[in-house]
Rosetta silent file (secondary structure, phi, psi, omega in degrees, C-alpha in Angstrom):
SEQUENCE: MGKRVALVLAGCGVFDGSEIHEASAALVHLSRGGAEVKIFAPNIEQRDVVNHLKGSPTEEKRNVLVESARLARGNIQDLAELKASEFDAVIFPGGFGVAKNLCSWAVDGKNCTVNEHVNSTLQAFHSAKKPIGLCCISPVLAAKVFPGCEVTVGQDKNVDGRFPDAETASAIAELGCKHICRNVNESHVDKANKIVTTCAFMCKAPLHEIFDGIGTMVQEVLKLA
SCORE:     score description
SCORE:     0.000 S_00000001
   1 L     0.000  134.353 -178.694   11.675  -15.645   28.613 S_00000001
   2 L   -69.052  155.517  177.642   11.702  -15.742   24.806 S_00000001
   3 L   -70.274  145.823  178.444   11.496  -18.980   22.880 S_00000001
   4 E   -96.315  118.937 -174.309   14.781  -20.451   21.685 S_00000001
   5 E  -125.362  132.494  173.397   14.643  -21.060   17.928 S_00000001
   6 E   -95.003  133.228  176.984   17.182  -22.615   15.577 S_00000001
   7 E  -113.479  124.271 -175.928   17.176  -21.285   11.998 S_00000001
   8 E  -107.041  121.845 -178.989   18.712  -23.600    9.382 S_00000001
   9 L  -104.218  165.733 -174.744   20.137  -22.087    6.198 S_00000001
  10 L  -130.224   23.652 -174.908   21.178  -23.669    2.895 S_00000001
  11 L   120.710 -160.752 -176.598   23.588  -21.095    1.473 S_00000001
  12 L  -140.763  104.440 -179.921   23.038  -17.523    0.307 S_00000001
  13 L   128.292  135.800 -169.818   20.948  -16.718   -2.763 S_00000001
  14 L   -57.786  -37.301 -170.581   17.697  -18.017   -4.188 S_00000001
  15 L   -86.556  -14.189  178.941   19.097  -20.146   -7.021 S_00000001
  16 L  -142.317    5.250 -178.430   21.758  -22.072   -5.108 S_00000001
  17 L  -149.961 -148.727  176.424   21.188  -21.318   -1.421 S_00000001
  18 L   -78.351  144.667  175.807   18.642  -19.871    0.997 S_00000001
  19 L   -72.402  118.841 -169.992   16.172  -17.299   -0.322 S_00000001
  20 H   -63.833  -42.643 -179.835   17.450  -14.100    1.268 S_00000001
  21 H   -63.886  -37.850  179.550   14.093  -12.342    1.663 S_00000001
  22 H   -67.384  -43.921  179.166   12.592  -15.438    3.320 S_00000001
  23 H   -62.565  -43.915  179.703   15.491  -15.810    5.742 S_00000001
  24 H   -64.585  -42.689  179.004   15.345  -12.108    6.588 S_00000001
  25 H   -60.987  -44.140  179.165   11.558  -12.183    7.021 S_00000001
  26 H   -60.200  -42.891 -179.536   11.797  -15.144    9.378 S_00000001
  27 H   -65.667  -40.021  178.655   14.455  -13.354   11.424 S_00000001
  28 H   -63.543  -46.904 -178.583   12.409  -10.136   11.616 S_00000001
  29 H   -67.363  -35.471  176.718    9.270  -11.977   12.743 S_00000001
  30 H   -66.062  -40.425  177.271   11.250  -14.038   15.260 S_00000001
  31 H   -62.305  -44.578  179.330   12.783  -10.838   16.645 S_00000001
  32 H   -62.810  -32.952  179.504    9.346   -9.254   16.893 S_00000001
  33 L   -82.928    3.532  176.546    8.120  -12.359   18.705 S_00000001
  34 L    77.005   18.144 -177.269   10.883  -12.041   21.293 S_00000001
  35 L   -79.194  150.565  171.925   12.643  -15.240   20.240 S_00000001
  36 E   -97.812  117.214 -170.977   16.289  -16.010   20.903 S_00000001
  37 E  -112.693  137.514  169.238   17.681  -17.230   17.577 S_00000001
  38 E  -125.097  142.235 -172.492   20.773  -19.210   16.667 S_00000001
  39 E  -110.543  139.891 -177.377   21.635  -19.920   13.036 S_00000001
  40 E  -135.295  158.930  171.771   23.012  -23.152   11.579 S_00000001
  41 E  -158.467  151.263  178.356   23.967  -24.612    8.215 S_00000001
  42 L   -70.696  141.951  178.461   25.569  -27.878    7.074 S_00000001
  43 L   -88.436   75.109 -176.542   29.326  -27.765    6.482 S_00000001
  44 L  -137.893  164.060  175.684   29.170  -29.204    2.965 S_00000001
  45 E   -77.171  142.147  175.881   29.955  -28.170   -0.587 S_00000001
  46 L   -65.303  149.954  175.705   27.098  -26.634   -2.566 S_00000001
  47 L   -61.668  -42.272  175.074   25.630  -28.777   -5.343 S_00000001
  48 L  -152.897  170.034  175.864   26.285  -25.889   -7.719 S_00000001
  49 L  -123.509  125.431 -175.363   27.043  -22.168   -7.771 S_00000001
  50 E  -108.639  134.498  170.284   24.766  -19.948   -9.847 S_00000001
  51 E   -75.606  106.930 -173.380   25.577  -16.544  -11.305 S_00000001
  52 L   -71.491  -16.591  175.749   22.460  -14.738  -10.102 S_00000001
  53 L   -76.238  -42.389 -177.860   22.876  -11.960  -12.668 S_00000001
  54 L   -94.643  -19.407 -178.279   22.892  -14.350  -15.631 S_00000001
  55 L    75.269   20.101 -177.131   20.898  -17.176  -14.033 S_00000001
  56 E  -123.712  152.105  179.825   23.445  -19.751  -15.172 S_00000001
  57 E   -69.402  154.677  177.374   25.772  -22.109  -13.274 S_00000001
  58 L  -118.155  179.398  178.624   29.475  -21.334  -12.903 S_00000001
  59 L   -91.283    2.553 -177.794   32.559  -23.473  -12.326 S_00000001
  60 L   -66.892  156.823  171.585   33.001  -22.120   -8.797 S_00000001
  61 L  -118.707  129.578  178.219   32.977  -24.259   -5.665 S_00000001
  62 L  -135.052  156.441 -178.378   31.413  -22.831   -2.518 S_00000001
  63 E  -102.064  134.758 -176.077   30.661  -24.127    0.972 S_00000001
  64 H   -61.814  -43.172 -179.714   27.100  -24.003    2.340 S_00000001
  65 H   -66.006  -43.965 -179.396   28.174  -23.015    5.866 S_00000001
  66 H   -63.896  -43.757  179.721   30.551  -20.304    4.612 S_00000001
  67 H   -68.426  -38.831  178.609   27.934  -18.837    2.256 S_00000001
  68 H   -64.063  -27.893  179.218   25.199  -18.990    4.918 S_00000001
  69 H   -61.030  -24.145  175.888   27.493  -16.994    7.205 S_00000001
  70 H   -61.390  -45.377 -179.541   26.816  -14.004    4.922 S_00000001
  71 H   -71.294  -32.055 -176.693   23.155  -14.046    5.969 S_00000001
  72 L   -86.219    3.377 -177.084   24.004  -14.753    9.597 S_00000001
  73 L    56.322   33.453  176.940   26.450  -11.822    9.742 S_00000001
  74 L    86.790  -14.038 -176.022   29.095  -14.383   10.673 S_00000001
  75 L   -92.901   84.046 -172.368   27.242  -15.641   13.739 S_00000001
  76 L  -148.600  156.539  179.220   26.572  -19.220   12.662 S_00000001
  77 E  -129.531  157.240  174.194   27.350  -22.810   13.636 S_00000001
  78 E   -62.633  133.371 -179.452   27.779  -26.114   11.848 S_00000001
  79 H   -57.419  -28.545  179.187   24.427  -27.930   11.716 S_00000001
  80 H   -61.074  -19.497 -178.148   26.174  -31.004   13.128 S_00000001
  81 H   -92.061   -5.019 -177.523   26.446  -29.095   16.413 S_00000001
  82 L   -70.455  128.514  176.429   22.721  -28.375   16.745 S_00000001
  83 L  -116.043  117.042 -177.902   21.151  -30.040   19.795 S_00000001
  84 H   -59.248  -27.998 -179.311   17.351  -30.099   19.784 S_00000001
  85 H   -64.233  -19.148 -177.505   17.397  -30.207   23.591 S_00000001
  86 H   -93.480    0.532 -175.120   18.716  -26.627   23.606 S_00000001
  87 L  -132.752  159.157  177.806   15.860  -25.200   21.496 S_00000001
  88 L   -98.018  -17.893 -177.418   12.088  -24.875   21.541 S_00000001
  89 E  -164.486  164.912  175.507   11.628  -24.921   17.737 S_00000001
  90 E  -135.091  143.931 -179.709   13.422  -25.042   14.392 S_00000001
  91 E  -131.825  137.456  177.311   12.694  -23.105   11.186 S_00000001
  92 E  -118.772  109.326  169.391   13.880  -23.698    7.612 S_00000001
  93 L   -65.622  170.166 -179.405   13.576  -20.844    5.069 S_00000001
  94 L   -97.321 -151.670 -172.890   13.282  -21.866    1.419 S_00000001
  95 L   110.911  155.329 -178.324   15.310  -21.274   -1.731 S_00000001
  96 H   -60.769  -22.240  177.656   16.778  -23.702   -4.260 S_00000001
  97 H   -59.877  -30.674  176.211   19.544  -24.465   -1.785 S_00000001
  98 H   -62.259  -44.325 -176.149   17.016  -26.483    0.205 S_00000001
  99 H   -82.811  -10.410  179.592   16.310  -28.638   -2.857 S_00000001
 100 H  -110.356  -39.721 -172.622   19.989  -28.808   -3.870 S_00000001
 101 H  -104.832  -39.398  179.554   22.042  -28.767   -0.671 S_00000001
 102 H   -82.037  -23.299  173.734   19.743  -29.886    2.161 S_00000001
 103 E  -156.097 -178.647 -177.505   18.293  -32.626   -0.026 S_00000001
 104 L  -109.007   26.610 -177.358   18.386  -33.708   -3.684 S_00000001
 105 H   -56.470  -36.903 -177.601   14.797  -32.751   -4.578 S_00000001
 106 H   -59.328  -29.131 -178.361   15.981  -30.460   -7.415 S_00000001
 107 H  -102.668  -40.990 -170.185   17.417  -33.508   -9.198 S_00000001
 108 H  -108.548   -4.023 -179.474   15.475  -36.473   -7.854 S_00000001
 109 H    56.279 -136.894 -175.637   12.064  -35.051   -6.891 S_00000001
 110 H   -65.030  -14.329  177.633   10.109  -37.313   -4.549 S_00000001
 111 H   -91.018   15.851 -174.803   12.890  -39.928   -4.776 S_00000001
 112 L   -67.432  162.909  169.156   15.351  -37.513   -3.184 S_00000001
 113 L  -108.102  151.612 -179.389   17.712  -38.169   -0.313 S_00000001
 114 E  -109.281  134.598  177.191   17.949  -35.805    2.662 S_00000001
 115 L   -49.103  138.728 -172.939   21.264  -34.641    4.110 S_00000001
 116 H   -59.116  -38.969 -178.470   22.058  -36.712    7.214 S_00000001
 117 H   -76.290  -31.849  173.664   22.294  -33.742    9.577 S_00000001
 118 H   -64.926  -46.142  179.966   19.102  -32.189    8.190 S_00000001
 119 H   -61.091  -47.042 -178.012   17.327  -35.519    8.645 S_00000001
 120 H   -67.036  -33.550  176.827   18.600  -36.025   12.187 S_00000001
 121 H   -64.820  -48.485  178.844   17.660  -32.443   13.107 S_00000001
 122 H   -60.141  -45.238 -179.035   14.106  -32.887   11.839 S_00000001
 123 H   -63.309  -39.027 -177.774   13.781  -36.265   13.567 S_00000001
 124 H   -66.138  -44.895  179.388   15.112  -34.889   16.855 S_00000001
 125 H   -67.466  -39.379  179.666   12.660  -31.969   17.004 S_00000001
 126 H   -64.803  -44.231 -179.663    9.774  -34.200   15.911 S_00000001
 127 H   -63.773  -32.774  179.662   10.594  -36.865   18.504 S_00000001
 128 L   -84.929    2.842 -179.100   10.751  -34.182   21.197 S_00000001
 129 L    57.652   40.860  176.639    7.351  -32.865   20.040 S_00000001
 130 L  -107.341  141.979 -172.419    8.877  -29.466   19.282 S_00000001
 131 L   -67.686  149.314  179.020    7.516  -27.404   16.365 S_00000001
 132 E  -123.843  122.344  177.746    9.106  -27.306   12.919 S_00000001
 133 E  -107.164  135.157 -177.008    8.518  -24.317   10.631 S_00000001
 134 E  -140.729  138.371  177.497    9.105  -24.588    6.872 S_00000001
 135 E  -134.192  161.139  179.782    8.470  -22.208    3.987 S_00000001
 136 L    64.023 -121.816 -178.895    8.622  -22.169    0.194 S_00000001
 137 L   -83.990  -14.708 -174.456   10.116  -25.486   -1.063 S_00000001
 138 L   -63.758  -20.125  173.345   11.346  -26.610    2.380 S_00000001
 139 H   -57.945  -19.748  177.583    8.052  -28.366    3.264 S_00000001
 140 H   -65.650  -24.193  175.893    9.232  -31.172    0.957 S_00000001
 141 H   -61.700  -46.260  178.429   11.772  -32.017    3.672 S_00000001
 142 H   -65.096  -40.832 -179.425    8.924  -32.828    6.050 S_00000001
 143 H   -61.135  -35.971 -179.752    7.048  -34.681    3.323 S_00000001
 144 H   -77.175  -38.962 -173.246   10.089  -36.885    2.728 S_00000001
 145 H   -86.567  -30.110 -175.739   11.020  -37.453    6.379 S_00000001
 146 L  -123.997   79.168  178.768    7.519  -37.719    7.916 S_00000001
 147 L   -54.746  135.962  179.045    5.143  -39.742    5.706 S_00000001
 148 L    96.002   -8.276 -179.239    1.532  -38.889    6.461 S_00000001
 149 L   -74.981  168.524  178.386    2.197  -35.323    7.592 S_00000001
 150 E  -111.716  130.348  177.768    0.267  -32.280    6.321 S_00000001
 151 E  -142.618  167.039  171.064    2.046  -29.419    4.547 S_00000001
 152 L  -129.922  141.828  166.856    1.363  -26.607    2.106 S_00000001
 153 L  -122.629   24.320  179.336    3.398  -25.245   -0.778 S_00000001
 154 L   109.638 -113.683 -178.788    0.488  -23.020   -1.798 S_00000001
 155 L  -114.495  158.057  177.956   -1.960  -24.364   -4.377 S_00000001
 156 L   -96.078    4.582  173.708   -2.121  -27.660   -6.275 S_00000001
 157 L  -135.113  150.099 -177.557   -3.109  -25.872   -9.494 S_00000001
 158 L   -79.254   73.990 -175.387   -1.409  -22.944  -11.223 S_00000001
 159 H   -65.026  119.344  177.561   -4.143  -20.472  -10.316 S_00000001
 160 H    54.031   26.543  179.445   -3.925  -17.348  -12.512 S_00000001
 161 H    72.502   10.455 -175.562   -0.299  -18.202  -13.278 S_00000001
 162 L   -88.703  -14.142 -176.925    0.651  -17.432   -9.670 S_00000001
 163 L  -126.770   71.922 -174.892    1.719  -20.973   -8.729 S_00000001
 164 L   -66.293  -17.382  179.796    4.096  -22.187  -11.485 S_00000001
 165 L  -107.977   32.166 -175.670    5.416  -25.028   -9.306 S_00000001
 166 L   -61.095  -22.970 -179.444    1.993  -26.397   -8.374 S_00000001
 167 H   -65.507  -16.973  176.318    3.048  -29.909   -9.404 S_00000001
 168 H   -59.014  -34.101  178.759    5.100  -30.044   -6.199 S_00000001
 169 H   -61.307  -37.972  179.004    1.803  -30.597   -4.366 S_00000001
 170 H   -67.267  -41.151  178.516    1.233  -33.775   -6.384 S_00000001
 171 H   -63.382  -37.378  176.921    4.711  -35.082   -5.576 S_00000001
 172 H   -63.125  -42.246  178.333    4.023  -34.442   -1.891 S_00000001
 173 H   -64.100  -36.629  179.600    0.799  -36.451   -2.157 S_00000001
 174 H   -67.264  -20.676  176.017    2.702  -39.277   -3.859 S_00000001
 175 L   -82.617    1.847  178.954    4.933  -39.444   -0.788 S_00000001
 176 L    88.227   14.945  178.996    1.852  -40.298    1.266 S_00000001
 177 L  -105.251  166.925  179.926    1.413  -36.833    2.735 S_00000001
 178 E  -105.287  121.179  175.898   -1.559  -34.487    2.590 S_00000001
 179 E   -91.702  129.038  179.827   -1.141  -31.225    0.729 S_00000001
 180 L  -107.873  122.286  179.788   -3.330  -28.410    2.064 S_00000001
 181 L   -73.363  129.716  179.097   -4.051  -25.528   -0.300 S_00000001
 182 L  -141.600  153.132  174.579   -3.331  -22.148    1.254 S_00000001
 183 L   -79.336  166.801 -173.736   -2.908  -18.592    0.008 S_00000001
 184 L   -63.499  -28.897 -178.441    0.451  -16.841    0.171 S_00000001
 185 L   -92.156   13.440 -179.835   -0.477  -14.824    3.275 S_00000001
 186 L  -121.019  165.577  171.863   -1.564  -17.954    5.166 S_00000001
 187 L  -132.676  166.468  175.894    0.148  -20.923    6.762 S_00000001
 188 E  -119.610  137.522  178.517   -0.987  -24.429    7.620 S_00000001
 189 E  -110.700  115.947  170.269   -0.565  -26.070   11.007 S_00000001
 190 E   -88.186   95.752 -173.121   -0.286  -29.855   11.201 S_00000001
 191 L   -64.611  -35.550 -177.871   -1.197  -30.056   14.868 S_00000001
 192 L   -64.114  -38.362 -177.334   -0.481  -33.764   15.202 S_00000001
 193 L  -103.236   -3.549 -176.977    3.113  -33.371   13.997 S_00000001
 194 L    55.276   45.353  177.492    3.647  -29.739   15.060 S_00000001
 195 E  -112.753  125.157 -178.429    4.700  -28.825   11.514 S_00000001
 196 E  -117.244  126.974 -175.425    3.884  -25.302   10.281 S_00000001
 197 E  -132.314  151.125  174.671    4.262  -24.470    6.577 S_00000001
 198 E  -147.365  152.918 -168.779    3.699  -21.509    4.240 S_00000001
 199 L   -82.940  -26.306  179.564    4.314  -21.182    0.500 S_00000001
 200 H    48.078 -125.260 -174.317    6.302  -17.904    0.348 S_00000001
 201 H   -76.672    6.159  167.979    7.971  -17.574   -3.086 S_00000001
 202 H   -68.310  -13.647  175.776    6.254  -20.707   -4.398 S_00000001
 203 L  -112.066  137.140  173.049    3.638  -18.055   -5.200 S_00000001
 204 L   -81.223   97.425 -173.368    4.247  -15.124   -7.511 S_00000001
 205 L  -142.519  161.423  175.084    3.070  -12.441   -5.117 S_00000001
 206 L   -59.346  147.347 -175.356    4.117   -9.010   -3.847 S_00000001
 207 H   -56.773  -37.102 -177.386    6.941   -9.178   -1.339 S_00000001
 208 H   -67.273  -29.692  177.447    4.820   -7.826    1.516 S_00000001
 209 H   -71.226  -38.294  176.088    2.326  -10.689    1.107 S_00000001
 210 H   -64.618  -43.024  177.481    5.160  -13.224    1.263 S_00000001
 211 H   -58.292  -44.320 -179.681    6.519  -11.414    4.326 S_00000001
 212 H   -65.781  -39.571  178.912    3.088  -11.585    5.986 S_00000001
 213 H   -63.331  -42.474  176.581    2.705  -15.296    5.211 S_00000001
 214 H   -63.487  -34.220  176.637    6.065  -16.059    6.780 S_00000001
 215 H   -61.243  -41.158  178.400    4.891  -14.009    9.747 S_00000001
 216 H   -65.837  -37.134  177.907    1.893  -16.289   10.250 S_00000001
 217 H   -63.202  -47.830 -179.556    4.205  -19.324   10.110 S_00000001
 218 H   -62.107  -43.597  179.441    6.561  -17.859   12.701 S_00000001
 219 H   -59.856  -42.971 -179.085    3.683  -16.852   14.974 S_00000001
 220 H   -68.269  -38.017  177.291    2.193  -20.362   14.863 S_00000001
 221 H   -61.428  -45.364 -178.759    5.606  -21.940   15.539 S_00000001
 222 H   -66.193  -34.795  175.354    6.083  -19.708   18.579 S_00000001
 223 H   -62.893  -45.309 -178.894    2.574  -20.561   19.826 S_00000001
 224 H   -67.437  -27.477  179.933    3.291  -24.285   19.558 S_00000001
 225 L   -76.858    0.000    0.000    6.616  -23.792   21.335 S_00000001
């Protein structure tokens, strides 16, 4: 029987929601791994709505659950309904929506607050000793909720200009967590906390390398499950 995995989205689109390629990659690798997947998102208003053609905010108002339904092909549930007892693991793709809608990292950095349903979901899976997979910026959720955990967002220095957000590693360390440097096609497993992380688009890399890195994260999550 395949593992039951919950996938949590933060909207639709890299600048104000979930990163579409990351969400799709996670779903492809989960399908390949024989997992049974259900998709969730919080039923809240987005922090902002970005015109992805111009890269600038608009005056629109959009709902995170409604926008995430685009990625889920309509088959999605309110995150408030997620029960950790019904799943073997949970995975969070990245995208600015994680830092804007699932928490306030985009505005407050390490002093951010985490959405109540995101926090309770993470705590429930952690308490049940069930694996948590996170990619791109979403490892900051674990860093905020689980002091002392180990995560990766890639490198802690902007190596060859490929890691422009390397300072995120320092903020993670300031939260009392350990940042582990990894390449884009690798993931890190915090065995004690069953947290698996990979940097994805935190690295400027070819799409297939990001896809492969997410694949290693998914594989490790399924192993732990």
